Amino acid sequence: MVHDVNLAGSSNCCTRALEGSGSAVQELLKWNGWGYNDSKFIFNKKGQAEFTGKRYRLGGMVLPTFKEWIEKTFGASLEHKTTSRASLNVNDVPPSIVNEEFLQDLRATKISYSQDAEDRVFRAHGHCLHEIFVLREGMFKRIPDIVVWPVCHEDVVKIVELACKHNLCIIPFGGGTSVSSALECPEEEKRTIISLDTSQMNRILWIDEKNLTACVEAGIVGQDLEKQLAESGFCTGHEPDSMEFSSLGGWVATRASGMKKNIYGNIEDLVIHVKMVTPRGIVEKNCQVPRMSTGPDIHHFIMGSEGILGVVTEVTIKIRPVPEYQKYGSVVFPNFERGVACLREVAKILRALFALIRLFLSFAKGHALKPQVASIFTSFLDGLKKFYITKFKGFDPNILCVATLLFEGDREKVLQHEKQVYDIATKFGGLAAGEDNGQRGYMLTFVIAYLRDLGLDYYVIGESFETSVPWDRVLDLCRNVKERIVRECKEKGVQFAPLSTCRVTQTYDAGACVYFYFAFNYRGISDPIHVYEQIERAAREEILANGGSLSHHHGVGKLRKRWMKESISDVGLGMLRSVKEYVDPNNIFGNKNLL
Amino acid sequence: MYSKELSSKKRDEFEDILEERRLSSDLRYAMKCYTPVIYKGLSPCKPNAIKSAVLQSEQVQYVIKQLAKEMGESPDVIQEEATEILDEMGHRMQLGAVRFFAFTLSKIFKQLFQRVCVNEEGMQRLQHAIQEHPVVLLPSHRSYVDFLMLSYLLYTYDLALPVIAAGIDFLGMKIVGELLRRAGAFFMRRSFGGNRLYWAVFAEYVKTMLRSGYAPIEFFIEGTRSRTAKTLTPKFGLLSIVMEPFFKREVFDTYFVPISISYERILEESLYAHELLGVPKPKESTSGLLKARRILSDNFGTIHIYVGQPVSLRTLASGRINRCPYNLVPRHLPQKPSEDIQEFVSDVAYKMELLQIENMVLSPWVLVAAVLLQNFPAMEFELLIEKTLWLKGLTQTFGGFIEWPDNLCAKKAVLSDLTLHSNIARLVNGHVVLNDKGVEDGPVGEIIFRHALAVLMCATYRNQLLNIFVRPALVAVALQMTHSFRKEEVYSCFSFLRDVFSDEFIFFPGISLKDFEEGCFLLTKCDAIQTSQQEICPTDKGSGTVSFLSAMFRPFVEGYQLIFRYLSKEMKEAFTEKQFIPGVRNFVFQLLEKGSTQCYEALSSDMQKNALSALVQLGAVKKKKMSNGFTYNVNQEAVSKILDMFDARILVWKPVAARL
């Protein structure tokens, strides 16, 4: 039983790997859903919703209005429950096929590896709806054959060399938070697939206080990076919503965006230098400078390359002193239109003076997650509603929308900017709605991702997707995409009205990033995932027809490949292809993303 | 986009809306509680608010600034100009005026018409459509009654009243013009291609109303009243304006509702015939309208209004407009539509007209007129009935929508139609004769004119059949012309005819082969021909049908030949349309006097214009834009060649060959 021997061999390596924090994290995370094992929404014995665990501010709190909201919005009922299989069925997992010569070479490098089924399945997917659905109810057709854990740049060089020597396929794996099917293994891939897990390359190599830069290994996870930098009094300020789990290398490979980009910039603004290992060799620059004019910036081949060219190993990134003062805030607008108009104006006048401004279409969802204890807030909100209803007759409290704000910097400036924002907001019918509300919005950013797993238990499937769009088309795009979703649901036989809502999550000089949330109750539909995908595809078509982009920061992966030609033209696609052909002629990095 | 159900489809039932009016008070009807359903996204606003929104819009402001820069004028001056344009153009819809019309039109319609029949299901579909998306109403245009009737109808059914694009000439009628304005008419100049400010203001005015869902927008895709009752080729300007908000995704979707309005007897029939023969049309004036009062004592039979299925622009465009041509330019900049879009607009226009044609109700009189014109100047009454019944069957086979009144027997129906149309034909000693009002002993010219008048009036009714018949009929004509059974040859002749008649009849662009196949299919269906892989053979039984069909279209074939001959022989130098029409009319007139032709229809200015425009499209005549309009230059050789195509084959029509 050759296979057994392999497993035995690997369990040895596993023990070594488990000593590292990366695999320890794997133990902490759900195998079939988002985030930490101990954090999730549940309905307690009284039938009230509750968020478990102590990791988040919402943890341990009872959410009295949540049940009603989920029932009303989706027509879901607590009686109709689906359950995920409790644990991975190892017998379903495709066998690991790795040739012995390669294993021998690999062992010689002393790099940890594993052929264990759970390790391989964990790295066979991201967090698209269909991927989670497969985990709960089925099995992937193709998964990595072996997982390797390099601990430094040199290890990666060795692995890539071996892969080239034996003609194997490498799929780099960072935090595993992809939502573009980027991590899925191509089914038709016949070669051994190596999942190259960067999680053990997680050290800050140096901090340069004079130039305010830090050189960091690419496998470090966002929250660890910020925590460790904070120890020296610094931060990067890069906070994507997935920052608890996603990695620096992943950010570079997908052109990530953080919620505080107004002050700190997106990943392309933060990166000073990148080192990447490719089948052709190592690509890097000769210096670490703020800007250089040496032809097209090779960083821009690397950023957004989604793992098709090589593995990012080390990144020099800008850092800033931890801000002296932080203040949350929020504004309520009578409707989405006024809110968008206000954000546009704020973006025009104040530009980079505030860290974050986000606009929710309606606070139905936020409201539903209102914890029992925050009674001051509750009465305030109710008061607000009354205010609007009495002051502006005909306004519907259900279409109110909320902007959440975050200011950072020195105290004086923060207070000054805060006042400026509120002054502008007043012009658009906005009313300051307190710090608490703003902080709640910030916290919700991280727990919202947990909602989907609860929905899945009650026949509700959903997803969010994003785009970027010029200011003048924001409202038209939002209206049309939402309408398209509702219509497609009807046409595809979805029996319950879907949730179809959106928010503005980033503002730029020339436009905004818009997020859509879409979920529906799939009771009565035999193939919900297929229906879901058709609708999401229609929604994307609609976005493109409305002048929106294919993606603002999620990337293309395999999920959105079909629109690449339309997005960047034939010639543009050819340019990328020729880079791929030069860098990786044998398609070692064969995850089939992007092109 | 082109798809046609060839089996006879089920159509809605009709309801007479005048019946109720004859039973209850018109005053109470005019004062009824009127609360129409409106577009779901609409925040109601006053007509003046729309005007100021238009004036302030980025689109109009952009053009104002551009023009100011180019002409070195102050923007204020141009803004002032724009305000004036808007004031001239804008409607001022008022419920009071609407009620006034509701009252007076009730009185007038009851006097003029026996019945006004409407498909109620269509009205219900329209009601849903209005709530869902902005709606564009596209009625056929045969009479001034069209838009009055349509608004009247919507009021009756408690639907949102449309704003209607009307010609500026109505403003010449003092009180009436203003009244129409208050009833929702807005006025467009006849031609404003060169005037950028006017175009910008007009387009933005229409789009603002459409985007906000302010009211259904109504216009005539034919551009003007068809003087011949034959659908005119579509105009694209307004259609492309109302499509733009969807292309730019300013609205989610837009509904187009084709509406077919057919008249048993057209109010303006005699006026049209005069006009076609070159007796100038009286200018719209209030006194002219008052003079028309004597019409009130006359009977104009029944009107049928068929409100078609609302067509979603989004559905039409899906898969057609893939690239997003408006994504790379700010949406308020005036932009010439891409070729893709122009082609799409044209396709939609033709589709809408074909839908209008499909649902146009045909009265028995239409059949009678078609038979009579082939049996000129008199025919036996019994034979007429027999032929009419036969033609009824054929028309239904071809998908025509015949409403036979109250299940009358054929004889009674024909008799009642002869009474209604006694000004065109009458029954004398068991024969039906064309009524050319006893001018047997006038000057020859006068006789021919009278005759032509009667023929053209009669043709107005036959014409209503032509677009239903044109595909099989052109196959029949081609069969006779080519004197061959080879499919290939017949098709090539069919295709030639289709090109020549592209302005005369309505063909969906670019599907010659499909049209040919449809024609063949319909001829096979009525047993007139048999087809094999390579051949088309008329059956023994079907020779009558084939002859009838080609005779039906003979006036066009002959008429075009006369007009082409005139152009190839007489027009050596550049000419304008104003010179061409009287010239060709005299030419035909002389031939008629000499008795060397019987083709009275060639006197029709409509046919003359269509023939000229066909030659322009075929490249045999060059059309040039000059400061004072268009001039034309004939390429003699090319026209002769086209004539040869006809002439070489005209021999085939001699009786010997016709027996085939």
Coordinates of N, CA, C and O in Angstrom, one line a residue, chain A residues 338-434:
Chain A
R338 N -29.2 60.8 -1.7 CA -28.6 61.9 -1.0 C -27.2 61.5 -0.4 O -26.3 62.2 -0.4
G339 N -27.2 60.3 0.1 CA -26.0 59.7 0.7 C -24.9 59.7 -0.3 O -23.7 60.1 -0.1
V340 N -25.2 59.2 -1.5 CA -24.1 59.1 -2.6 C -23.7 60.5 -3.0 O -22.5 60.7 -3.1
A341 N -24.6 61.4 -3.1 CA -24.3 62.7 -3.5 C -23.3 63.3 -2.4 O -22.3 64.0 -2.8
C342 N -23.6 63.0 -1.2 CA -22.7 63.6 -0.1 C -21.3 62.9 -0.2 O -20.3 63.6 -0.1
L343 N -21.3 61.6 -0.4 CA -20.0 61.0 -0.4 C -19.1 61.5 -1.6 O -17.9 61.7 -1.5
R344 N -19.8 61.8 -2.7 CA -19.2 62.4 -3.8 C -18.5 63.7 -3.5 O -17.4 64.0 -3.8
E345 N -19.3 64.5 -2.8 CA -18.9 65.8 -2.4 C -17.7 65.7 -1.4 O -16.7 66.4 -1.5
V346 N -17.8 64.9 -0.4 CA -16.8 64.7 0.6 C -15.5 64.2 -0.2 O -14.4 64.7 0.1
A347 N -15.6 63.3 -1.1 CA -14.4 62.8 -1.8 C -13.8 64.0 -2.6 O -12.6 64.0 -2.8
K348 N -14.7 64.9 -3.1 CA -14.1 66.0 -3.9 C -13.4 67.0 -3.0 O -12.3 67.4 -3.4
I349 N -14.0 67.3 -1.9 CA -13.4 68.4 -1.1 C -12.3 67.9 -0.1 O -11.3 68.6 0.0
L350 N -12.6 66.8 0.5 CA -11.7 66.4 1.6 C -10.7 65.4 1.2 O -9.7 65.2 1.9
R351 N -10.9 64.7 0.1 CA -10.0 63.7 -0.4 C -9.4 62.8 0.7 O -10.1 62.1 1.2
A352 N -8.1 62.9 1.0 CA -7.5 61.9 1.8 C -7.5 62.3 3.3 O -6.7 61.9 4.1
L353 N -8.5 63.1 3.7 CA -8.4 63.6 5.1 C -9.1 62.7 6.1 O -9.1 62.9 7.3
F354 N -9.8 61.7 5.6 CA -10.5 60.8 6.5 C -10.1 59.4 6.1 O -9.7 59.2 4.9
A355 N -10.1 58.5 7.0 CA -9.6 57.2 6.7 C -10.7 56.4 6.0 O -10.4 55.6 5.1
L356 N -11.9 56.5 6.4 CA -12.9 55.6 5.8 C -14.2 56.2 5.8 O -14.7 56.9 6.7
I357 N -14.9 56.1 4.7 CA -16.4 56.5 4.7 C -17.1 55.4 3.9 O -16.7 55.0 2.8
R358 N -18.1 54.9 4.4 CA -18.9 53.8 3.8 C -20.3 54.1 3.9 O -20.8 54.6 4.9
L359 N -21.1 53.7 2.9 CA -22.5 54.1 2.8 C -23.3 52.8 2.7 O -23.1 52.0 1.7
F360 N -24.2 52.6 3.6 CA -25.1 51.4 3.6 C -26.4 51.8 3.0 O -26.9 52.9 3.4
L361 N -27.0 51.0 2.1 CA -28.2 51.4 1.5 C -29.3 51.6 2.5 O -30.0 52.6 2.6
S362 N -29.5 50.6 3.4 CA -30.5 50.7 4.4 C -29.9 50.0 5.6 O -29.1 49.1 5.4
F363 N -30.3 50.4 6.7 CA -29.6 49.7 7.8 C -30.4 48.5 8.3 O -30.3 48.1 9.4
A364 N -31.2 48.0 7.4 CA -32.0 46.8 7.8 C -31.1 45.7 8.4 O -31.4 45.2 9.4
K365 N -30.0 45.5 7.7 CA -29.1 44.4 8.2 C -28.4 44.8 9.5 O -28.4 44.1 10.5
G366 N -27.9 46.0 9.5 CA -27.2 46.5 10.7 C -28.2 46.6 11.9 O -27.8 46.2 13.0
H367 N -29.4 47.0 11.5 CA -30.4 47.1 12.6 C -30.7 45.7 13.2 O -30.9 45.6 14.4
A368 N -30.8 44.7 12.3 CA -31.1 43.4 12.7 C -30.0 42.9 13.7 O -30.3 42.0 14.5
L369 N -28.8 43.4 13.5 CA -27.7 42.9 14.3 C -27.5 43.7 15.5 O -26.5 43.7 16.2
K370 N -28.5 44.5 15.8 CA -28.4 45.4 16.9 C -28.4 44.6 18.2 O -29.4 43.9 18.5
P371 N -27.4 44.7 19.0 CA -27.4 43.9 20.2 C -28.3 44.5 21.3 O -28.6 45.7 21.2
Q372 N -28.7 43.6 22.2 CA -29.7 44.0 23.2 C -29.2 45.1 24.1 O -29.9 46.0 24.5
V373 N -27.9 45.0 24.4 CA -27.3 45.9 25.4 C -27.2 47.4 24.9 O -27.3 48.3 25.8
A374 N -27.1 47.6 23.7 CA -26.8 49.0 23.2 C -28.1 49.8 23.2 O -28.6 50.3 22.2
S375 N -28.7 49.9 24.4 CA -30.0 50.5 24.5 C -29.9 52.0 24.2 O -30.9 52.6 23.6
I376 N -28.9 52.7 24.5 CA -28.8 54.1 24.3 C -28.9 54.3 22.8 O -29.6 55.2 22.3
F377 N -28.1 53.5 22.1 CA -28.1 53.6 20.6 C -29.5 53.3 20.1 O -30.0 54.1 19.2
T378 N -30.1 52.3 20.6 CA -31.5 52.0 20.1 C -32.4 53.1 20.2 O -33.1 53.5 19.3
S379 N -32.5 53.7 21.4 CA -33.4 54.8 21.6 C -33.0 56.0 20.7 O -33.9 56.7 20.1
F380 N -31.7 56.2 20.5 CA -31.3 57.2 19.6 C -31.8 57.0 18.2 O -32.3 57.9 17.5
L381 N -31.7 55.8 17.8 CA -32.1 55.5 16.4 C -33.6 55.7 16.2 O -34.1 56.3 15.3
D382 N -34.3 55.2 17.2 CA -35.8 55.4 17.1 C -36.1 56.9 17.1 O -37.0 57.3 16.4
G383 N -35.4 57.6 17.9 CA -35.6 59.1 17.9 C -35.3 59.7 16.5 O -36.1 60.5 16.0
L384 N -34.3 59.2 15.9 CA -33.9 59.7 14.6 C -35.0 59.4 13.6 O -35.4 60.3 12.8
K385 N -35.5 58.2 13.7 CA -36.6 57.8 12.7 C -37.8 58.8 12.9 O -38.3 59.3 11.9
K386 N -38.1 59.0 14.1 CA -39.3 59.9 14.4 C -39.0 61.3 13.9 O -39.8 61.9 13.3
F387 N -37.7 61.7 14.1 CA -37.3 63.0 13.6 C -37.6 63.2 12.1 O -38.2 64.1 11.7
Y388 N -37.1 62.1 11.4 CA -37.2 62.2 10.0 C -38.7 62.2 9.5 O -39.1 62.9 8.6
I389 N -39.4 61.4 10.2 CA -40.8 61.2 9.8 C -41.6 62.5 10.1 O -42.4 63.0 9.3
T390 N -41.3 63.1 11.2 CA -42.0 64.4 11.5 C -41.5 65.5 10.7 O -42.3 66.4 10.3
K391 N -40.2 65.6 10.5 CA -39.6 66.7 9.9 C -39.9 66.7 8.4 O -40.3 67.7 7.7
F392 N -39.6 65.5 7.8 CA -39.8 65.4 6.3 C -41.0 64.4 6.1 O -40.7 63.2 6.0
K393 N -42.1 65.0 5.9 CA -43.3 64.1 5.7 C -43.0 63.3 4.4 O -42.6 63.8 3.5
G394 N -43.5 62.0 4.5 CA -43.4 61.2 3.3 C -42.1 60.5 3.2 O -41.9 59.6 2.3
F395 N -41.1 60.7 4.1 CA -39.9 59.9 4.1 C -40.2 58.6 4.7 O -40.8 58.5 5.7
D396 N -39.6 57.6 4.1 CA -39.8 56.2 4.6 C -38.6 55.9 5.4 O -37.5 55.8 4.9
P397 N -38.8 55.6 6.7 CA -37.7 55.2 7.5 C -36.9 54.0 7.0 O -35.8 53.8 7.3
N398 N -37.6 53.2 6.2 CA -37.0 52.0 5.7 C -36.0 52.3 4.6 O -35.2 51.4 4.2
I399 N -36.0 53.5 4.0 CA -35.0 53.8 3.0 C -33.9 54.7 3.5 O -33.1 55.2 2.8
L400 N -34.0 55.0 4.8 CA -32.9 55.8 5.4 C -31.6 55.0 5.1 O -31.5 53.8 5.0
C401 N -30.5 55.8 5.0 CA -29.2 55.1 4.8 C -28.2 55.7 5.7 O -28.3 56.8 6.1
V402 N -27.2 54.9 6.1 CA -26.2 55.3 7.1 C -24.8 55.3 6.4 O -24.4 54.4 5.7
A403 N -24.1 56.4 6.7 CA -22.6 56.4 6.4 C -21.8 56.2 7.6 O -22.1 56.9 8.6
T404 N -20.9 55.3 7.6 CA -20.0 55.1 8.8 C -18.7 55.8 8.4 O -18.2 55.7 7.3
L405 N -18.0 56.3 9.4 CA -16.8 57.1 9.2 C -15.7 56.7 10.2 O -16.0 56.3 11.3
L406 N -14.5 56.9 9.7 CA -13.4 56.7 10.6 C -12.3 57.7 10.3 O -12.0 57.9 9.2
F407 N -11.9 58.4 11.4 CA -10.9 59.5 11.2 C -9.6 59.0 12.0 O -9.8 58.4 13.1
E408 N -8.5 59.3 11.4 CA -7.2 58.9 12.1 C -6.2 60.1 12.0 O -6.2 60.8 11.0
G409 N -5.4 60.3 13.0 CA -4.3 61.3 12.8 C -4.2 62.0 14.2 O -4.5 61.4 15.2
D410 N -3.6 63.2 14.1 CA -3.5 63.9 15.4 C -4.9 64.5 15.8 O -5.7 64.8 14.9
R411 N -5.1 64.5 17.0 CA -6.4 64.8 17.6 C -7.1 66.1 17.0 O -8.2 66.1 16.6
E412 N -6.3 67.1 17.0 CA -6.8 68.4 16.5 C -7.3 68.3 15.1 O -8.4 68.7 14.8
K413 N -6.5 67.7 14.2 CA -6.9 67.5 12.8 C -8.1 66.7 12.7 O -9.0 67.0 11.9
V414 N -8.1 65.6 13.4 CA -9.3 64.7 13.4 C -10.6 65.4 13.7 O -11.5 65.3 12.9
L415 N -10.5 66.2 14.7 CA -11.7 66.9 15.1 C -12.1 67.9 14.0 O -13.3 68.1 13.7
Q416 N -11.1 68.6 13.5 CA -11.4 69.5 12.4 C -12.0 68.9 11.2 O -13.0 69.3 10.6
H417 N -11.4 67.7 10.8 CA -11.9 67.0 9.6 C -13.3 66.5 9.8 O -14.2 66.5 9.0
E418 N -13.5 66.0 11.1 CA -14.8 65.5 11.4 C -15.9 66.6 11.2 O -16.9 66.4 10.6
K419 N -15.6 67.8 11.7 CA -16.5 68.9 11.6 C -16.8 69.2 10.1 O -17.9 69.4 9.7
Q420 N -15.7 69.2 9.3 CA -15.9 69.4 7.9 C -16.8 68.4 7.2 O -17.7 68.8 6.4
V421 N -16.6 67.2 7.5 CA -17.5 66.1 6.9 C -18.9 66.3 7.4 O -19.8 66.3 6.5
Y422 N -19.1 66.6 8.6 CA -20.5 66.8 9.1 C -21.2 68.0 8.5 O -22.4 68.0 8.2
D423 N -20.4 69.0 8.3 CA -20.9 70.2 7.6 C -21.4 69.9 6.2 O -22.5 70.3 5.8
I424 N -20.6 69.1 5.5 CA -21.0 68.8 4.1 C -22.2 67.9 4.2 O -23.2 68.1 3.4
A425 N -22.2 67.0 5.1 CA -23.3 66.0 5.2 C -24.7 66.8 5.5 O -25.7 66.4 4.9
T426 N -24.6 67.8 6.3 CA -25.8 68.6 6.6 C -26.4 69.1 5.3 O -27.6 69.1 5.1
K427 N -25.6 69.5 4.4 CA -26.1 70.1 3.1 C -26.9 69.0 2.3 O -27.7 69.4 1.5
F428 N -26.6 67.8 2.6 CA -27.3 66.7 1.8 C -28.4 66.1 2.7 O -28.7 64.9 2.5
G429 N -28.8 66.8 3.7 CA -29.9 66.2 4.5 C -29.4 65.2 5.5 O -30.2 64.4 6.1
G430 N -28.1 65.1 5.7 CA -27.5 64.1 6.6 C -27.5 64.6 8.1 O -27.4 65.8 8.3
L431 N -27.7 63.7 9.0 CA -27.7 64.0 10.4 C -26.6 63.2 11.1 O -26.6 62.0 10.9
A432 N -25.8 63.8 11.9 CA -24.8 63.0 12.6 C -25.5 62.0 13.5 O -26.4 62.4 14.2
A433 N -25.0 60.8 13.5 CA -25.8 59.7 14.2 C -24.9 59.0 15.2 O -25.1 57.9 15.6
G434 N -23.8 59.7 15.6 CA -23.0 59.2 16.7 C -21.8 58.3 16.4 O -21.8 57.7 15.3

